[in-house]
Tab-separated table of C-alpha atoms in Angstrom:
chain	number	residue	atom	x	y	z
A	293	MET	CA	-20.544	28.092	95.453
A	294	SER	CA	-21.720	25.362	97.736
A	295	SER	CA	-24.820	27.345	98.657
A	296	TRP	CA	-25.671	27.899	94.988
A	297	ARG	CA	-25.490	24.215	94.322
A	298	ARG	CA	-27.507	23.378	97.328
A	299	ARG	CA	-30.163	25.856	96.335
A	300	HIS	CA	-30.618	24.106	92.859
A	301	CYS	CA	-30.404	20.638	94.177
A	302	PHE	CA	-32.843	21.112	96.992
A	303	PRO	CA	-34.871	24.276	97.507
A	304	LEU	CA	-34.375	25.955	100.833
A	305	GLY	CA	-37.348	26.518	103.002
A	306	TRP	CA	-40.752	24.933	102.954
A	307	ASN	CA	-42.896	27.677	101.782
A	308	TRP	CA	-45.931	27.569	99.476
A	309	HIS	CA	-43.820	27.770	96.284
A	310	THR	CA	-41.539	24.959	97.588
A	311	ARG	CA	-44.416	22.667	98.243
A	312	ARG	CA	-45.927	23.374	94.775
A	313	PHE	CA	-42.601	22.711	93.125
A	314	MET	CA	-42.146	19.421	94.995
A	315	PHE	CA	-45.715	18.298	94.007
A	316	HIS	CA	-45.043	19.034	90.282
A	317	CYS	CA	-41.749	17.139	90.423
A	318	PHE	CA	-43.523	14.141	92.039
A	319	VAL	CA	-46.318	14.201	89.362
A	320	LEU	CA	-43.842	14.356	86.492
A	321	LEU	CA	-41.772	11.496	87.994
A	322	VAL	CA	-44.863	9.343	88.255
A	323	LEU	CA	-45.948	10.060	84.696
A	324	PHE	CA	-42.437	9.373	83.303
A	325	PHE	CA	-42.352	6.129	85.300
A	326	PHE	CA	-45.703	5.031	83.762
A	327	MET	CA	-44.602	6.027	80.240
A	328	PHE	CA	-41.373	3.945	80.666
A	329	VAL	CA	-43.146	0.861	81.896
A	330	LEU	CA	-45.890	1.119	79.172
A	331	PHE	CA	-43.602	1.570	76.234
A	332	HIS	CA	-41.184	-1.222	77.357
A	333	ASN	CA	-43.374	-3.849	78.760
A	334	ASN	CA	-47.172	-3.420	79.301
A	335	ARG	CA	-47.968	-7.021	80.152
A	336	TRP	CA	-48.585	-6.284	83.831
A	337	LEU	CA	-51.783	-4.246	83.059
A	338	PRO	CA	-54.960	-6.299	84.004
A	339	ARG	CA	-57.202	-7.359	81.141
A	340	GLN	CA	-55.351	-5.241	78.684
A	341	ILE	CA	-55.867	-7.384	75.548
A	342	MET	CA	-59.334	-7.274	74.639
A	343	ASP	CA	-61.065	-8.219	71.244
A	344	LYS	CA	-60.735	-4.707	69.942
A	345	GLY	CA	-57.510	-3.709	71.806
A	346	ILE	CA	-59.269	-1.558	74.339
A	347	ILE	CA	-58.692	-1.428	78.118
A	348	GLN	CA	-61.556	-2.218	80.450
A	349	VAL	CA	-61.124	0.070	83.387
A	350	ASP	CA	-62.205	-1.146	86.759
A	351	ASN	CA	-64.217	1.513	88.476
A	352	THR	CA	-64.648	-0.224	91.783
A	353	ASN	CA	-61.951	1.866	93.452
A	354	SER	CA	-62.329	5.082	91.267
A	355	PHE	CA	-60.991	8.310	92.457
A	356	GLN	CA	-63.495	10.913	93.479
A	357	SER	CA	-61.562	14.034	92.831
A	358	LYS	CA	-61.422	15.892	89.534
A	359	GLU	CA	-57.658	15.768	89.569
A	360	SER	CA	-57.754	12.002	89.967
A	361	GLU	CA	-60.162	11.769	87.080
A	362	THR	CA	-57.868	13.881	84.905
A	363	ILE	CA	-54.839	11.721	85.729
A	364	SER	CA	-56.907	8.509	85.073
A	365	LYS	CA	-57.877	9.852	81.577
A	366	MET	CA	-54.238	10.699	80.834
A	367	LEU	CA	-53.124	7.389	81.847
A	368	GLN	CA	-55.860	5.668	79.798
A	369	LYS	CA	-54.717	7.638	76.704
A	370	LEU	CA	-51.177	6.538	77.302
A	371	VAL	CA	-52.194	3.001	77.503
A	372	VAL	CA	-54.139	3.120	74.347
A	373	PHE	CA	-51.244	4.864	72.604
A	374	SER	CA	-48.872	2.179	73.872
A	375	LEU	CA	-51.256	-0.676	72.603
A	376	LYS	CA	-51.264	0.848	69.124
A	377	ASN	CA	-47.469	0.881	69.158
A	378	ASN	CA	-47.143	-2.565	70.348
A	379	ARG	CA	-48.892	-4.381	67.567
A	380	SER	CA	-46.428	-7.332	67.181
A	381	TYR	CA	-46.977	-8.276	70.959
A	382	HIS	CA	-50.730	-8.262	70.541
A	383	LYS	CA	-50.659	-10.402	67.319
A	384	LYS	CA	-48.525	-13.017	69.219
A	385	VAL	CA	-51.097	-12.972	72.056
A	386	LEU	CA	-53.976	-13.306	69.663
A	387	ARG	CA	-52.339	-16.301	68.013
A	388	GLN	CA	-51.903	-17.805	71.402
A	389	ARG	CA	-55.499	-17.296	72.206
A	390	VAL	CA	-56.595	-18.972	68.891
A	391	THR	CA	-54.383	-21.911	69.495
A	392	THR	CA	-55.602	-22.270	73.001
A	393	ALA	CA	-59.230	-22.031	71.922
A	394	GLU	CA	-58.808	-24.805	69.326
A	395	ILE	CA	-57.207	-27.123	71.954
A	396	THR	CA	-60.105	-26.261	74.431
A	397	SER	CA	-62.658	-26.943	71.800
A	398	ASN	CA	-61.268	-30.432	71.336
A	399	ARG	CA	-61.407	-31.059	75.093
A	400	VAL	CA	-64.721	-29.528	75.730
A	401	SER	CA	-66.663	-31.037	78.679
A	402	GLN	CA	-69.038	-33.678	77.464
A	403	ASN	CA	-71.758	-32.135	79.487
A	404	THR	CA	-72.015	-29.301	76.937
A	405	LEU	CA	-72.544	-31.682	74.046
A	406	HIS	CA	-76.052	-30.686	73.122
A	407	TYR	CA	-76.508	-27.355	71.542
A	408	GLY	CA	-79.757	-25.494	71.124
A	409	TYR	CA	-81.768	-25.934	68.005
A	410	ILE	CA	-81.938	-23.002	65.694
A	411	ILE	CA	-84.193	-25.027	63.187
A	412	ASN	CA	-85.812	-28.324	64.065
A	413	GLU	CA	-88.194	-30.823	62.614
A	414	PRO	CA	-89.455	-32.717	65.598
A	415	ASP	CA	-92.687	-34.001	63.791
A	416	LYS	CA	-90.846	-35.635	60.869
A	417	CYS	CA	-91.619	-39.275	62.106
A	418	GLN	CA	-94.837	-38.535	63.789
A	419	LYS	CA	-97.220	-39.942	61.129
A	420	SER	CA	-95.133	-43.078	60.319
A	421	THR	CA	-91.776	-44.623	60.976
A	422	PRO	CA	-89.319	-44.404	58.065
A	423	PHE	CA	-87.274	-47.427	56.850
A	424	LEU	CA	-84.266	-45.202	56.111
A	425	ILE	CA	-83.123	-41.846	57.315
A	426	LEU	CA	-80.457	-40.005	55.366
A	427	LEU	CA	-78.230	-37.682	57.490
A	428	ILE	CA	-76.500	-35.266	55.102
A	429	ALA	CA	-73.623	-33.098	56.480
A	430	VAL	CA	-73.678	-29.961	54.554
A	431	GLU	CA	-72.479	-26.316	55.020
A	432	PRO	CA	-75.118	-23.635	55.427
A	433	GLN	CA	-74.014	-21.771	52.204
A	434	GLN	CA	-74.148	-24.887	50.002
A	435	LEU	CA	-77.675	-24.162	48.741
A	436	SER	CA	-77.136	-25.604	45.269
A	437	ALA	CA	-75.916	-28.829	46.763
A	438	ARG	CA	-79.052	-29.224	48.863
A	439	GLU	CA	-81.151	-28.482	45.759
A	440	ALA	CA	-79.382	-31.189	43.659
A	441	ILE	CA	-79.829	-33.785	46.348
A	442	ARG	CA	-83.455	-33.030	46.641
A	443	GLN	CA	-83.828	-33.672	42.965
A	444	THR	CA	-81.848	-36.846	42.925
A	445	TRP	CA	-80.937	-39.445	45.544
A	446	GLY	CA	-82.472	-37.539	48.409
A	447	LYS	CA	-86.048	-37.777	46.957
A	448	GLU	CA	-88.274	-39.088	49.777
A	449	ASP	CA	-90.846	-40.576	47.418
A	450	LEU	CA	-88.476	-42.618	45.215
A	451	PHE	CA	-89.751	-46.055	46.103
A	452	HIS	CA	-93.398	-47.045	46.552
A	453	GLY	CA	-94.192	-48.374	49.941
A	454	ILE	CA	-90.675	-47.506	51.475
A	455	LEU	CA	-90.555	-44.348	53.505
A	456	ILE	CA	-87.321	-42.403	53.294
A	457	VAL	CA	-86.566	-39.200	55.213
A	458	LYS	CA	-83.638	-36.892	54.548
A	459	LEU	CA	-82.238	-34.378	56.867
A	460	PHE	CA	-79.620	-31.789	56.088
A	461	LEU	CA	-77.280	-31.212	59.047
A	462	LEU	CA	-76.248	-27.638	59.575
A	463	GLY	CA	-74.446	-25.582	62.066
A	464	ARG	CA	-74.170	-21.828	62.334
A	465	ASP	CA	-72.298	-20.084	59.552
A	466	SER	CA	-69.564	-17.947	61.172
A	467	LYS	CA	-69.557	-15.502	58.172
A	468	GLY	CA	-73.331	-15.417	57.789
A	469	THR	CA	-75.553	-12.372	57.942
A	470	ASP	CA	-79.046	-11.775	59.049
A	471	ARG	CA	-80.006	-12.022	55.389
A	472	THR	CA	-78.324	-15.391	54.724
A	473	ASP	CA	-79.693	-16.735	58.072
A	474	GLN	CA	-83.190	-15.764	56.919
A	475	ALA	CA	-82.594	-17.381	53.639
A	476	ILE	CA	-81.959	-20.708	55.487
A	477	VAL	CA	-85.121	-20.096	57.459
A	478	ASP	CA	-87.108	-19.600	54.312
A	479	GLU	CA	-85.641	-22.779	52.747
A	480	SER	CA	-86.559	-24.779	55.834
A	481	ASN	CA	-90.104	-23.383	55.738
A	482	GLN	CA	-90.351	-24.559	52.143
A	483	TYR	CA	-88.889	-28.100	52.270
A	484	HIS	CA	-88.894	-29.027	56.012
A	485	ASP	CA	-85.716	-31.085	55.725
A	486	ILE	CA	-83.179	-28.899	57.605
A	487	ILE	CA	-82.046	-29.278	61.306
A	488	GLN	CA	-79.625	-26.751	62.597
A	489	GLN	CA	-77.975	-26.137	65.945
A	490	ASP	CA	-76.065	-23.283	67.461
A	491	TYR	CA	-72.365	-24.315	66.783
A	492	LEU	CA	-69.889	-23.001	64.321
A	493	ASP	CA	-70.129	-25.075	60.961
A	494	THR	CA	-66.463	-25.987	60.511
A	495	TYR	CA	-64.545	-29.036	59.571
A	496	ASN	CA	-63.347	-29.589	63.215
A	497	ASN	CA	-66.933	-29.618	64.401
A	498	LEU	CA	-68.075	-32.431	62.095
A	499	THR	CA	-68.106	-34.614	65.118
A	500	ILE	CA	-70.665	-32.343	66.855
A	501	LYS	CA	-72.689	-32.223	63.635
A	502	THR	CA	-72.903	-36.143	63.399
A	503	LEU	CA	-73.679	-36.467	67.024
A	504	MET	CA	-76.507	-33.951	66.517
A	505	GLY	CA	-78.001	-36.230	63.920
A	506	MET	CA	-77.656	-39.115	66.313
A	507	HIS	CA	-79.308	-37.170	69.156
A	508	TRP	CA	-82.137	-36.012	66.876
A	509	ILE	CA	-82.845	-39.724	65.830
A	510	ALA	CA	-82.766	-40.931	69.452
A	511	THR	CA	-85.158	-38.209	70.492
A	512	PHE	CA	-87.506	-37.839	67.550
A	513	CYS	CA	-87.375	-41.061	65.584
A	514	PRO	CA	-85.956	-43.913	67.707
A	515	ASN	CA	-87.701	-46.678	65.727
A	516	VAL	CA	-86.174	-46.095	62.370
A	517	SER	CA	-84.819	-49.254	60.791
A	518	TYR	CA	-81.705	-47.899	59.119
A	519	ILE	CA	-79.725	-44.676	59.036
A	520	MET	CA	-77.156	-43.478	56.502
A	521	LYS	CA	-74.750	-40.618	57.332
A	522	THR	CA	-73.047	-39.125	54.223
A	523	ASP	CA	-71.786	-35.824	52.909
A	524	SER	CA	-73.126	-33.229	50.405
A	525	ASP	CA	-70.673	-34.039	47.587
A	526	MET	CA	-71.540	-37.710	47.368
A	527	PHE	CA	-73.454	-39.646	44.687
A	528	VAL	CA	-75.640	-42.269	46.545
A	529	ASN	CA	-77.460	-45.040	44.600
A	530	THR	CA	-80.466	-45.236	47.064
A	531	GLU	CA	-81.970	-47.979	45.010
A	532	HIS	CA	-78.921	-50.321	45.335
A	533	LEU	CA	-78.423	-49.302	48.974
A	534	ILE	CA	-82.064	-50.223	49.913
A	535	TYR	CA	-82.690	-53.344	47.848
A	536	ARG	CA	-79.240	-54.936	47.714
A	537	LEU	CA	-77.742	-53.998	51.109
A	538	LEU	CA	-80.623	-53.230	53.534
A	539	LYS	CA	-83.291	-55.491	51.978
A	540	PRO	CA	-86.638	-54.127	53.321
A	541	ASP	CA	-88.357	-57.493	53.155
A	542	ALA	CA	-86.072	-58.916	55.822
A	543	ALA	CA	-86.256	-58.277	59.520
A	544	PRO	CA	-84.198	-55.153	60.483
A	545	GLN	CA	-80.688	-55.873	61.862
A	546	THR	CA	-79.370	-54.557	65.148
A	547	ASN	CA	-75.864	-53.478	66.161
A	548	TYR	CA	-75.127	-53.192	62.439
A	549	PHE	CA	-72.592	-50.716	61.105
A	550	THR	CA	-70.855	-50.816	57.504
A	551	GLY	CA	-69.415	-48.671	54.921
A	552	TYR	CA	-66.012	-48.036	53.514
A	553	PHE	CA	-64.155	-50.295	56.036
A	554	MET	CA	-60.788	-48.959	57.385
A	555	LYS	CA	-58.744	-51.070	59.697
A	556	GLY	CA	-55.266	-50.820	60.818
A	557	TYR	CA	-54.820	-47.041	60.329
A	558	ALA	CA	-52.457	-45.071	62.565
A	559	PRO	CA	-52.932	-41.530	63.796
A	560	ASN	CA	-51.387	-38.730	61.544
A	561	ARG	CA	-48.791	-36.844	63.647
A	562	ASN	CA	-47.916	-34.422	60.945
A	563	LYS	CA	-48.902	-31.034	62.362
A	564	ASN	CA	-49.340	-29.566	58.835
A	565	SER	CA	-51.948	-32.234	57.820
A	566	LYS	CA	-55.635	-31.793	57.764
A	567	TRP	CA	-56.048	-35.084	59.598
A	568	TYR	CA	-53.355	-34.288	62.306
A	569	MET	CA	-54.163	-36.042	65.676
A	570	PRO	CA	-52.252	-34.667	68.638
A	571	PRO	CA	-50.788	-37.484	70.825
A	572	GLU	CA	-52.534	-35.761	73.941
A	573	LEU	CA	-55.844	-36.222	72.278
A	574	TYR	CA	-55.368	-39.789	71.032
A	575	PRO	CA	-52.121	-41.342	72.449
A	576	GLY	CA	-52.809	-44.783	70.853
A	577	ASP	CA	-50.675	-46.134	67.984
A	578	LEU	CA	-53.670	-47.448	65.906
A	579	TYR	CA	-57.230	-46.318	65.543
A	580	PRO	CA	-60.009	-49.008	66.072
A	581	PRO	CA	-61.766	-50.169	62.997
A	582	PHE	CA	-64.022	-47.526	61.630
A	583	CYS	CA	-65.853	-46.608	58.381
A	584	SER	CA	-65.095	-43.540	56.249
A	585	GLY	CA	-67.271	-40.529	56.972
A	586	THR	CA	-67.990	-40.139	53.358
A	587	GLY	CA	-70.820	-42.592	53.742
A	588	TYR	CA	-71.673	-45.351	56.336
A	589	VAL	CA	-74.813	-47.137	57.169
A	590	PHE	CA	-76.076	-48.440	60.510
A	591	SER	CA	-79.030	-49.902	62.175
A	592	GLY	CA	-81.494	-47.577	63.975
A	593	ASP	CA	-80.827	-48.857	67.432
A	594	LEU	CA	-77.162	-47.666	67.314
A	595	ALA	CA	-78.038	-43.975	67.167
A	596	GLU	CA	-78.919	-43.703	70.868
A	597	LYS	CA	-76.191	-46.051	71.953
A	598	ILE	CA	-73.556	-44.012	70.173
A	599	TYR	CA	-74.807	-40.758	71.402
A	600	LYS	CA	-75.044	-41.997	75.045
A	601	VAL	CA	-71.637	-43.557	75.004
A	602	SER	CA	-70.055	-40.440	73.407
A	603	LEU	CA	-70.938	-38.477	76.676
A	604	SER	CA	-68.169	-40.381	78.393
A	605	ILE	CA	-65.560	-40.293	75.560
A	606	PRO	CA	-63.320	-37.290	75.028
A	607	ARG	CA	-64.155	-35.555	71.855
A	608	LEU	CA	-62.009	-36.062	68.678
A	609	HIS	CA	-62.315	-33.734	65.643
A	610	LEU	CA	-62.103	-36.548	63.089
A	611	GLU	CA	-65.720	-37.653	63.031
A	612	ASP	CA	-65.420	-41.072	61.462
A	613	VAL	CA	-62.506	-42.074	63.796
A	614	TYR	CA	-64.622	-40.824	66.773
A	615	ILE	CA	-67.583	-42.846	65.865
A	616	GLY	CA	-65.249	-45.914	65.610
A	617	VAL	CA	-63.933	-45.154	69.075
A	618	CYS	CA	-67.552	-45.010	70.359
A	619	LEU	CA	-68.328	-48.430	68.715
A	620	GLU	CA	-65.187	-49.949	70.266
A	621	LYS	CA	-66.365	-48.829	73.786
A	622	LEU	CA	-69.784	-50.331	72.989
A	623	GLY	CA	-68.049	-53.640	71.928
A	624	ILE	CA	-69.621	-53.326	68.518
A	625	LYS	CA	-67.493	-54.106	65.436
A	626	PRO	CA	-68.050	-52.368	62.064
A	627	VAL	CA	-68.272	-54.901	59.290
A	628	PRO	CA	-67.204	-54.653	55.544
A	629	PRO	CA	-70.093	-54.462	53.141
A	630	PRO	CA	-71.041	-57.677	51.046
A	631	LYS	CA	-68.856	-56.328	48.201
A	632	GLU	CA	-65.862	-53.962	48.749
A	633	SER	CA	-66.828	-51.951	45.675
A	634	TYR	CA	-70.193	-50.741	47.310
A	635	PHE	CA	-68.782	-47.764	49.180
A	636	ASN	CA	-66.042	-45.585	47.595
A	637	ILE	CA	-64.041	-42.668	49.032
A	638	TRP	CA	-62.858	-41.416	45.601
A	639	ARG	CA	-64.661	-40.516	42.376
A	640	VAL	CA	-65.542	-43.617	40.508
A	641	TYR	CA	-65.516	-43.321	36.604
A	642	TYR	CA	-69.039	-43.207	35.450
A	643	SER	CA	-70.701	-45.846	33.439
A	644	ASP	CA	-74.311	-47.084	33.801
A	645	CYS	CA	-73.428	-50.646	34.678
A	646	VAL	CA	-70.820	-49.627	37.249
A	647	TYR	CA	-73.133	-47.110	38.986
A	648	ASN	CA	-76.027	-49.541	39.036
A	649	GLN	CA	-73.819	-51.788	41.305
A	650	ILE	CA	-72.417	-49.291	43.819
A	651	VAL	CA	-73.736	-47.310	46.767
A	652	THR	CA	-71.517	-44.305	46.915
A	653	SER	CA	-69.065	-42.232	44.721
A	654	HIS	CA	-67.243	-39.198	45.979
A	655	GLN	CA	-66.475	-35.656	44.878
A	656	PHE	CA	-69.493	-34.593	42.836
A	657	GLN	CA	-70.499	-31.072	41.923
A	658	PRO	CA	-74.300	-30.327	42.031
A	659	SER	CA	-74.389	-29.926	38.193
A	660	GLU	CA	-72.574	-33.248	37.829
A	661	LEU	CA	-74.915	-34.971	40.282
A	662	LEU	CA	-77.994	-33.911	38.362
A	663	LYS	CA	-76.371	-35.169	34.988
A	664	TYR	CA	-75.322	-38.505	36.034
A	665	TRP	CA	-78.373	-39.209	38.235
A	666	ASN	CA	-80.693	-38.529	35.322
A	667	GLN	CA	-78.498	-40.554	33.052
A	668	LEU	CA	-78.579	-43.516	35.496
A	669	GLN	CA	-82.355	-43.295	35.752
A	670	GLN	CA	-82.771	-43.520	32.117
A	671	ASN	CA	-80.486	-46.489	31.642
A	672	ARG	CA	-80.818	-48.217	34.972
A	673	HIS	CA	-82.526	-51.245	33.441
A	674	VAL	CA	-79.797	-51.857	30.847
A	675	CYS	CA	-77.373	-53.430	33.286
A	676	SER	CA	-79.403	-53.470	36.455
A	677	LYS	CA	-79.884	-56.677	38.472
A	678	THR	CA	-82.008	-54.949	41.034
A	679	PRO	CA	-85.580	-56.243	41.110
A	680	LYS	CA	-88.313	-53.891	39.982
């Protein structure tokens, strides 16, 4: 009995059949070990989570024999099978990757601030220096908004003897196709009023978009008198802006910055808010004074100053707050406009007399912009106090 047990627990003799049997047992044990580890915890595998859930095999120390190649293929199939059956873990890892990417983008090295131009208009100020440049933040797909602005307050020949230049600021559309990208190129070739750089056009990248405009002015149009940064859903009374606020007959101001003045605002610490500001990005209890990003005006000399100082200031995703931080470091204080009613961050109820006396109103659809702009032009002399 004892010899029967020994024979089945450990084969007697070390002949060819015995060695073959031991080799097969060893291979089976190794395979079962790998299967156990992969099905229960596969985090130890190097570079296992890729964009499409596929393993990248390092061939530096690849086996030369056919048997080794066969085993390698078997293991790779087991890994892929395990990955497909471990979806919950992958989703968790991908969520962690997205969160990390968002945090990293907000802490990006300031040396990588400038992105390459996809579309540029470097000769826009070559013939003559404009009095006013309009920097308009717009999304790539908002063609109707750009068309409406071109026909209304963005017209560059509105006022005789006063040169206005408008520029639509665009990033790269993350959902765009070759066809939509070509449509933007065609639009640019027709109107020559688009500048676009190679970054994703998202809300959290509005700071990059604004600094793109600052960098463009500092590089290609440094002698402009005034600049207005605004958004694509704004109504801008450019006549009131020029004649009542900026006054082209007077000498251009320097270190001048105004708009909807905001002072004493605290960072929003609600993680569910669109305007959430993590304490690690901005630990202070109050923001410095700033002007709402819906529309602010500043003297031409500030474009280069703001851009240069931004190179030494950690990036914040709230564009208007960030510009306020830059101004604080420069020792320049934004000032309220002559009348508080000039700049508005909400939709002002339309009337001819009211819109003749304001600079901005918010939340306009392209069709509404066309309607009310044409109405204002027809009736602007009824209540207007602006000189002809």
